Coordinates of C-alpha atoms and ligand atoms in Angstrom, one line a residue:
X1 CA 77.6 53.0 82.9
X2 CA 80.7 51.1 84.0
X3 CA 82.6 49.6 81.1
X4 CA 82.4 45.8 80.8
X5 CA 79.0 45.5 82.5
X6 CA 76.2 45.3 79.9
X7 CA 73.3 47.7 80.7
X8 CA 70.0 46.1 81.5
X9 CA 67.3 46.7 79.0
X10 CA 64.5 49.1 80.0
X11 CA 62.1 46.1 79.9
X12 CA 64.2 44.3 82.5
X13 CA 64.7 47.4 84.6
X14 CA 61.0 48.1 84.6
X15 CA 60.1 44.6 85.5
X16 CA 62.7 44.5 88.3
X17 CA 61.5 47.9 89.6
X18 CA 57.9 47.1 89.9
X19 CA 58.5 43.6 91.1
X20 CA 60.7 45.1 93.9
X21 CA 58.0 47.7 94.8
X22 CA 55.3 45.0 94.8
X23 CA 57.4 42.8 97.1
X24 CA 57.9 45.7 99.5
X25 CA 54.2 46.5 99.5
X26 CA 53.1 42.9 100.0
X27 CA 55.6 42.3 102.8
X28 CA 54.4 45.5 104.5
X29 CA 50.7 44.5 104.1
X30 CA 51.4 41.0 105.2
X31 CA 53.3 42.1 108.4
X32 CA 50.6 44.7 109.2
X33 CA 47.7 42.3 108.7
X34 CA 49.5 39.6 110.7
X35 CA 50.1 41.9 113.7
X36 CA 46.5 43.2 113.4
X37 CA 45.1 39.7 113.4
X38 CA 47.3 38.7 116.3
X39 CA 46.1 41.6 118.3
X40 CA 42.4 41.0 117.5
X41 CA 42.7 37.3 118.4
X42 CA 44.3 38.1 121.7
X43 CA 41.8 40.8 122.4
X44 CA 38.9 38.4 121.7
X45 CA 40.5 35.8 124.0
X46 CA 40.9 38.3 126.8
X47 CA 37.4 39.6 126.4
X48 CA 35.9 36.1 126.6
X49 CA 38.1 35.3 129.6
X50 CA 36.8 38.5 131.3
X51 CA 33.2 37.7 130.4
X52 CA 33.5 34.2 131.9
X53 CA 35.2 35.4 135.1
X54 CA 32.6 38.1 135.6
X55 CA 29.8 35.7 135.0
X56 CA 31.2 33.3 137.6
X57 CA 31.7 36.2 140.0
X58 CA 28.2 37.6 139.5
X59 CA 26.4 34.3 139.6
X60 CA 27.5 33.6 143.1
X61 CA 28.4 30.1 141.8
X62 CA 30.8 29.4 144.5
X63 CA 28.1 29.4 147.2
X64 CA 25.9 26.9 145.4
X65 CA 25.8 23.1 145.8
X66 CA 28.2 21.2 143.5
X67 CA 25.7 19.8 141.0
X68 CA 24.0 23.1 140.5
X69 CA 27.4 24.8 140.2
X70 CA 28.4 22.3 137.5
X71 CA 25.2 22.9 135.5
X72 CA 25.5 26.6 135.9
X73 CA 29.0 26.5 134.6
X74 CA 27.9 24.5 131.5
X75 CA 25.3 27.1 130.9
X76 CA 27.7 29.9 131.3
X77 CA 30.6 28.6 129.4
X78 CA 28.9 26.6 126.7
X79 CA 30.7 23.9 124.7
X80 CA 33.9 26.0 124.7
X81 CA 34.2 25.1 128.4
X82 CA 36.5 22.2 127.5
X83 CA 39.1 24.6 126.3
X84 CA 38.9 26.7 129.4
X85 CA 40.1 26.1 132.9
X86 CA 38.9 27.9 136.0
X87 CA 39.5 27.8 139.8
X88 CA 38.1 29.4 142.8
X89 CA 40.7 30.5 145.5
X90 CA 40.3 32.0 148.9
X91 CA 41.9 35.5 149.4
X92 CA 45.2 33.8 150.4
X93 CA 45.3 31.9 147.1
X94 CA 44.4 28.5 148.4
X95 CA 41.9 26.4 146.5
X96 CA 38.6 27.3 148.1
X97 CA 36.5 24.1 148.0
X98 CA 38.8 21.1 148.5
X99 CA 35.8 18.7 148.0
X100 CA 35.3 19.8 144.4
X101 CA 36.9 18.0 141.5
X102 CA 40.4 19.2 141.0
X103 CA 39.4 21.1 137.9
X104 CA 41.8 23.7 136.8
X105 CA 44.5 22.5 139.2
X106 CA 46.9 23.1 136.3
X107 CA 46.3 26.8 136.7
X108 CA 49.2 28.3 138.5
X109 CA 48.9 31.5 140.5
X110 CA 51.9 33.8 140.0
X111 CA 53.2 35.8 142.9
X112 CA 52.5 39.0 141.0
X113 CA 48.9 38.1 140.2
X114 CA 48.3 37.1 143.9
X115 CA 49.7 40.4 145.1
X116 CA 47.5 42.4 142.7
X117 CA 44.5 40.3 143.6
X118 CA 45.1 41.1 147.3
X119 CA 44.9 44.8 146.3
X120 CA 41.6 44.1 144.4
X121 CA 43.1 44.3 140.9
X122 CA 42.7 41.7 138.2
X123 CA 45.6 40.4 136.1
X124 CA 45.8 39.0 132.6
X125 CA 48.9 37.0 131.8
X126 CA 50.2 34.5 129.3
X127 CA 51.8 31.4 130.9
X128 CA 53.9 28.9 129.1
X129 CA 56.3 26.5 130.6
X130 CA 58.4 23.9 128.9
X131 CA 56.2 21.0 127.9
X132 CA 53.1 22.7 129.3
X133 CA 50.2 24.0 127.2
X134 CA 50.5 27.8 126.6
X135 CA 47.7 29.5 128.6
X136 CA 46.2 32.9 128.9
X137 CA 45.0 33.3 132.5
X138 CA 42.8 35.9 134.1
X139 CA 43.0 36.3 137.9
X140 CA 39.9 38.3 139.1
X141 CA 39.4 39.1 142.8
X142 CA 35.8 39.2 144.1
X143 CA 35.5 42.2 146.4
X144 CA 32.5 42.5 148.8
X145 CA 32.1 45.4 151.2
X146 CA 35.6 46.5 150.4
X147 CA 37.3 43.1 151.1
X148 CA 38.6 40.4 148.8
X149 CA 36.4 37.4 149.6
X150 CA 37.4 35.2 146.8
X151 CA 39.7 34.9 143.7
X152 CA 38.3 33.6 140.4
X153 CA 40.9 32.3 138.0
X154 CA 39.9 31.5 134.4
X155 CA 42.4 30.2 131.8
X156 CA 42.2 29.3 128.2
X157 CA 44.6 27.5 126.0
X158 CA 46.0 29.8 123.3
X159 CA 47.2 26.8 121.2
X160 CA 44.3 27.2 118.7
X161 CA 44.8 30.9 118.4
X162 CA 48.6 30.4 117.9
X163 CA 48.1 27.7 115.3
X164 CA 45.6 29.9 113.5
X165 CA 48.2 32.6 113.4
X166 CA 50.9 30.1 112.4
X167 CA 48.7 29.0 109.5
X168 CA 48.2 32.6 108.4
X169 CA 51.9 33.3 108.6
X170 CA 52.7 30.2 106.5
X171 CA 50.1 31.2 104.0
X172 CA 51.7 34.6 103.7
X173 CA 55.2 33.1 103.3
X174 CA 53.9 31.0 100.4
X175 CA 51.5 33.4 98.8
X176 CA 53.7 36.6 98.7
X177 CA 56.6 35.1 96.7
X178 CA 54.1 33.3 94.5
X179 CA 52.1 36.5 93.9
X180 CA 55.3 38.5 93.3
X181 CA 56.6 35.8 90.9
X182 CA 53.4 35.8 88.9
X183 CA 53.3 39.6 88.8
X184 CA 56.9 39.7 87.6
X185 CA 56.0 37.2 84.8
X186 CA 52.9 39.2 83.8
X187 CA 54.9 42.4 84.0
X188 CA 57.7 41.1 81.8
X189 CA 55.1 40.0 79.2
X190 CA 53.4 43.4 79.3
X191 CA 56.7 45.3 79.1
X192 CA 57.7 43.0 76.2
X193 CA 54.4 43.7 74.3
X194 CA 54.7 47.4 75.0
X195 CA 58.3 47.6 73.7
X196 CA 57.7 45.5 70.6
X197 CA 57.0 48.5 68.4
X198 CA 60.3 50.1 69.6
X199 CA 62.2 46.9 68.6
X200 CA 60.5 46.9 65.2
X201 CA 61.3 50.6 64.7
X202 CA 64.9 50.0 65.7
X203 CA 65.2 47.1 63.2
X204 CA 63.7 49.2 60.4
X205 CA 65.8 52.2 61.3
X206 CA 68.9 50.0 61.2
X207 CA 68.1 48.9 57.7
X208 CA 67.7 52.5 56.4
X209 CA 70.9 53.8 54.9
X210 CA 71.8 57.0 53.2
X211 CA 71.1 55.3 49.8
X212 CA 67.6 54.2 50.9
X213 CA 66.1 57.1 52.7
X214 CA 62.7 56.6 51.1
X215 CA 62.0 53.8 53.6
X216 CA 59.8 54.7 56.6
X217 CA 59.3 53.0 59.9
X218 CA 56.0 51.3 60.4
X219 CA 53.4 53.2 62.4
X220 CA 51.9 51.0 65.1
X221 CA 48.5 52.6 64.7
X222 CA 48.0 52.9 68.4
X223 CA 47.7 56.7 68.6
X224 CA 50.0 56.7 71.6
X225 CA 53.7 57.6 72.4
X226 CA 54.9 54.9 70.1
X227 CA 52.9 56.3 67.2
X228 CA 54.3 59.7 67.9
X229 CA 57.8 58.3 68.0
X230 CA 57.3 56.6 64.7
X231 CA 55.9 59.9 63.2
X232 CA 58.8 61.8 64.5
X233 CA 61.3 59.3 63.1
X234 CA 59.5 59.4 59.7
X235 CA 59.4 63.2 59.8
X236 CA 63.1 63.2 60.4
X237 CA 63.7 60.7 57.6
X238 CA 61.6 62.8 55.2
X239 CA 63.7 65.8 56.0
X240 CA 66.9 63.8 55.6
X241 CA 65.7 62.5 52.3
X242 CA 65.0 66.0 51.1
X243 CA 68.4 67.2 52.3
X244 CA 70.2 64.3 50.7
X245 CA 68.3 64.9 47.4
X246 CA 69.2 68.6 47.6
X247 CA 72.9 67.8 48.1
X248 CA 72.8 65.4 45.2
X249 CA 71.1 67.9 43.0
X250 CA 73.5 70.6 44.1
X251 CA 76.5 68.4 43.2
X252 CA 75.0 67.6 39.8
X253 CA 74.1 71.3 39.1
X254 CA 77.5 72.4 40.2
X255 CA 79.2 69.8 37.9
X256 CA 76.9 71.0 35.0
X257 CA 77.8 74.7 35.7
X258 CA 81.5 73.8 35.6
X259 CA 81.2 71.7 32.5
X260 CA 79.7 74.4 30.3
X261 CA 82.5 76.9 30.5
X262 CA 85.1 74.1 30.5
X263 CA 83.6 72.7 27.3
X264 CA 83.6 76.2 25.7
X265 CA 87.3 76.6 26.7
X266 CA 88.2 73.2 25.2
X267 CA 86.2 73.9 22.0
X268 CA 88.0 77.2 21.5
X269 CA 91.4 75.8 22.1
X270 CA 90.9 72.8 19.9
X271 CA 89.7 74.9 17.0
X272 CA 92.7 77.2 17.5
X273 CA 95.1 74.3 17.5
X274 CA 93.7 72.6 14.4
X275 CA 95.7 74.8 12.0
X276 CA 98.3 77.5 12.1
X277 CA 96.6 80.9 12.8
X278 CA 97.3 84.5 12.6
X279 CA 98.4 86.1 15.9
X280 CA 95.2 88.1 16.1
X281 CA 93.2 84.9 15.9
X282 CA 95.2 83.4 18.8
X283 CA 94.6 86.6 20.8
X284 CA 90.9 86.4 20.2
X285 CA 90.8 82.8 21.3
X286 CA 92.8 83.6 24.4
X287 CA 90.6 86.6 25.2
X288 CA 87.5 84.4 25.0
X289 CA 89.2 81.7 27.1
X290 CA 90.1 84.3 29.7
X291 CA 86.4 85.2 29.9
X292 CA 85.5 81.6 30.5
X293 CA 88.2 81.2 33.1
X294 CA 87.0 84.3 34.9
X295 CA 83.5 82.9 34.8
X296 CA 84.9 79.7 36.3
X297 CA 86.7 81.6 39.0
X298 CA 83.5 83.5 39.9
X299 CA 81.6 80.3 40.1
X300 CA 84.3 78.8 42.4
X301 CA 84.2 81.8 44.6
X302 CA 80.4 81.8 44.7
X303 CA 80.4 78.1 45.6
X304 CA 83.0 78.8 48.3
X305 CA 80.9 81.7 49.7
X306 CA 77.8 79.6 49.7
X307 CA 79.4 76.7 51.6
X308 CA 80.9 79.2 54.1
X309 CA 77.7 81.1 54.7
X310 CA 75.8 77.8 55.1
X311 CA 78.3 76.8 57.8
X312 CA 76.4 79.4 60.0
X313 CA 78.0 78.9 63.5
X314 CA 81.3 80.3 62.3
X315 CA 79.8 83.7 61.8
X316 CA 81.1 86.5 64.0
X317 CA 78.5 88.1 66.2
X318 CA 79.7 91.7 66.4
X319 CA 77.2 94.6 66.3
X320 CA 76.7 95.8 62.7
X321 CA 75.5 99.3 62.1
X322 CA 73.1 98.8 59.1
X323 CA 72.7 102.5 58.2
X324 CA 76.2 103.2 57.0
X325 CA 76.3 99.7 55.5
X326 CA 73.3 100.5 53.3
X327 CA 74.6 104.0 52.4
X328 CA 77.8 102.3 51.2
X329 CA 75.9 99.8 49.1
X330 CA 73.9 102.7 47.7
X331 CA 77.1 104.2 46.3
X332 CA 77.9 100.9 44.5
X333 CA 74.4 100.6 43.3
X334 CA 74.4 104.1 42.0
X335 CA 77.5 103.4 39.9
X336 CA 76.0 100.1 38.6
X337 CA 72.7 101.8 37.8
X338 CA 74.5 104.6 35.9
X339 CA 76.2 102.0 33.7
X340 CA 72.9 100.3 33.0
X341 CA 70.8 103.4 32.6
X342 CA 68.7 102.6 35.7
X343 CA 68.1 105.3 38.4
X344 CA 68.9 104.2 41.9
X345 CA 67.3 106.0 44.8
X346 CA 67.4 105.7 48.5
X347 CA 64.1 105.7 50.5
X348 CA 63.7 105.8 54.3
X349 CA 66.9 104.9 56.2
X350 CA 66.5 104.4 59.9
X351 CA 69.3 103.8 62.4
X352 CA 69.4 100.0 63.1
X353 CA 72.0 97.6 64.5
X354 CA 72.0 93.9 63.9
X355 CA 74.5 91.3 65.1
X356 CA 76.8 89.4 62.8
X357 CA 79.3 89.6 60.1
X358 CA 79.3 93.0 58.3
X359 CA 81.1 91.7 55.2
X360 CA 78.6 88.8 54.8
X361 CA 75.6 91.0 55.3
X362 CA 77.0 93.5 52.8
X363 CA 77.4 90.6 50.3
X364 CA 73.8 89.5 50.8
X365 CA 72.3 93.0 50.2
X366 CA 74.7 93.7 47.3
X367 CA 73.5 90.5 45.6
X368 CA 69.9 91.8 45.7
X369 CA 71.0 95.2 44.5
X370 CA 73.0 93.7 41.6
X371 CA 70.0 91.6 40.6
X372 CA 67.7 94.6 40.8
X373 CA 69.9 96.6 38.4
X374 CA 70.5 93.5 36.2
X375 CA 66.8 92.6 35.8
X376 CA 65.6 96.2 35.3
X377 CA 65.6 97.5 31.7
X378 CA 67.2 100.8 31.1
X379 CA 65.0 103.8 32.2
X380 CA 63.7 101.8 35.2
X381 CA 64.1 102.5 38.9
X382 CA 65.7 100.8 41.8
X383 CA 65.0 101.8 45.4
X384 CA 66.7 100.9 48.7
X385 CA 65.2 101.3 52.2
X386 CA 65.9 100.5 55.8
X387 CA 63.2 100.5 58.4
X388 CA 62.6 98.7 61.7
X389 CA 59.4 96.9 62.8
X390 CA 58.7 94.5 65.7
X391 CA 62.3 94.1 66.8
X392 CA 63.6 93.5 63.3
X393 CA 65.5 95.6 60.8
X394 CA 63.9 95.5 57.3
X395 CA 66.1 96.1 54.3
X396 CA 64.1 96.4 51.1
X397 CA 65.3 96.4 47.5
X398 CA 62.6 97.2 45.0
X399 CA 62.8 97.6 41.3
X400 CA 60.5 98.3 38.3
X401 CA 62.1 95.5 36.3
X402 CA 60.9 92.3 34.8
X403 CA 59.6 90.9 38.1
X404 CA 59.4 87.3 39.4
X405 CA 56.4 85.1 38.6
X406 CA 54.5 84.3 41.8
X407 CA 55.0 80.6 41.3
X408 CA 58.8 81.0 41.3
X409 CA 58.9 83.2 44.4
X410 CA 60.3 80.4 46.6
X411 CA 62.3 78.6 43.9
X412 CA 64.6 81.5 42.9
X413 CA 66.4 81.3 46.3
X414 CA 67.6 77.8 45.5
X415 CA 71.1 77.3 44.1
X416 CA 71.6 77.4 40.3
X417 CA 68.0 78.5 39.6
X418 CA 67.8 81.1 36.8
X419 CA 64.5 82.1 35.4
X420 CA 65.8 83.8 32.4
X421 CA 68.8 81.6 31.6
X422 CA 69.9 83.3 28.4
X423 CA 69.9 86.7 29.9
X424 CA 71.5 85.5 33.2
X425 CA 74.2 83.8 31.2
X426 CA 74.7 87.0 29.3
X427 CA 75.2 89.0 32.5
X428 CA 77.4 86.3 33.9
X429 CA 75.0 85.2 36.7
X430 CA 75.8 81.8 38.2
X431 CA 72.4 81.4 39.7
X432 CA 74.0 81.4 43.2
X433 CA 73.4 85.1 44.1
X434 CA 70.1 84.6 45.9
X435 CA 71.1 81.3 47.4
X436 CA 74.1 83.0 49.0
X437 CA 72.0 85.9 50.2
X438 CA 69.5 83.5 51.7
X439 CA 72.0 81.4 53.5
X440 CA 73.8 84.5 54.9
X441 CA 70.5 85.9 56.2
X442 CA 69.4 82.6 57.7
X443 CA 72.7 82.2 59.5
X444 CA 72.0 85.6 61.0
X445 CA 68.6 84.4 62.3
X446 CA 66.7 86.4 59.7
X447 CA 64.5 85.8 56.7
X448 CA 64.4 86.8 53.1
X449 CA 61.4 87.0 50.8
X450 CA 60.3 88.5 47.4
X451 CA 57.0 90.2 46.7
X452 CA 56.0 90.5 43.1
X453 CA 53.9 93.1 41.3
X454 CA 55.1 95.8 39.0
X455 CA 58.7 94.8 39.2
X456 CA 59.9 93.0 42.4
X457 CA 60.6 93.9 46.0
X458 CA 63.1 91.8 48.0
X459 CA 63.1 92.2 51.8
X460 CA 65.7 91.0 54.3
X461 CA 64.5 90.9 57.9
X462 CA 67.2 90.7 60.6
X463 CA 66.7 90.6 64.4
X464 CA 67.8 93.9 65.9
X465 CA 70.8 93.7 68.3
X466 CA 69.6 94.2 71.9
X467 CA 70.6 97.7 73.2
X468 CA 74.0 97.6 75.0
Ligands
LIG1 P1 71.6 85.0 38.9 O1 73.1 84.9 39.0 O2 71.0 84.3 37.7 O3 71.2 86.4 39.1 P2 70.3 84.7 41.4 O4 70.3 83.6 42.4 O5 70.9 86.0 41.9 O6 71.1 84.2 40.2 O7 68.9 84.9 40.9 C1 68.1 83.8 40.5 C2 67.1 84.1 39.5 O8 66.1 84.9 40.1 C3 67.6 85.0 38.4 O9 68.1 84.2 37.4 C4 66.4 85.8 37.9 O10 65.6 85.0 37.0 C5 65.6 85.9 39.2 N1 65.7 87.2 39.8 C6 66.5 87.6 40.8 N2 66.4 88.9 41.1 C7 65.5 89.4 40.3 C8 64.9 90.7 40.2 N3 65.2 91.7 40.9 N4 63.9 90.8 39.2 C9 63.6 89.7 38.5 N5 64.1 88.5 38.6 C10 65.0 88.3 39.5

């Protein structure tokens, strides 16, 4: 679009297009029908001239007495005779019966027609001189025993035919623009009616702001493209509403998570400052403050990790060998398990390569392993496994711990969701571990899920890297 020139609306462009096309079609039809009519009219004229000339030739009219000849002609030609002219000429082109009324004297005999008549050929020609009536003339030689004995000339005014054609042409000149004009008007009205729902949707969509995402565009109820457009817009608005609500909740939750350790910090410091204390007392307060500060740092780091892993596209796409990655995590898990009195084992491990960021993937699996150890009472078991199925690598972390209620299977992957708050707080969980794992896995084109039963089994599915 060139700057400065406002774009035409679809409505106007549609109307202009079909008006233009209609105009072309009507002009083509008009021109064709006009030339067809013209040909037909001329053909009819020629056919009737030929019929008259042949009738005169075959009747032997020229040899009959004058009165009889006149009667015969009236019979032959009918009332249209008044429009026609005829003449009998001798083979040299001289009027044959000088005694007869000079009927048809107006008919000229062109040199070409005379030459052709001498050869026994008939001629059809249109003659029009300045001021003279335009005529269609047939010159037909009568041949007997191989000799031209007489020439019959029949003419007919083409004025009526021409005026009929003129009238038809004028009708076309008036009717075509009128028809196109009316069609353009009707088309503009139809286009306007068809686009009204779009205008309404645009108006509604304009009124919807980030603060008011509960609004929906009105569905026209027509079941057509407009209805689908409205549904699509409403679907998008619903998703936006959910996303905005999630962002708000996340901000509120994050603020809440920050406030708790900060309030504990402040409380401890205030109490310590209220009176002079023994050095051990200060040391105790400082130690517990340090704990809270460490908690805050962990939370900040987790939040940073979550926002980074949600950013998806920044992820590197290098091949990641999952087998050594899992064996490495197993080492960490074994140490964690030992501390918690949980036995950690490794199940099947298949060679598998995914694409992505090894550090991020390690973080995701480690979060599952840390949870498994954390939520399994001492004496329990944690098992790691890596298999492949249908072009995906499946990393499984199962435990014999407290398990996840079926109703919470989806919810636990949301940020700040902790099912067992007291215990999670105890163990320093921020409620972000699973959210981070999920966003990393999703950024890698995979999926994460939990199955519940005796304990829980978390599985991460990642698309396998295509073989190099
Ligand atoms: P947290 O920091 O609290 O561990 P997560 O996002 O890692 O946060 O986990 C969210 C919640 O999911 C936990 O608070 C816990 O209730 C539940 N959960 C996670 N893993 C397990 C598991 N292996 N067994 C039982 N519950 C689990």
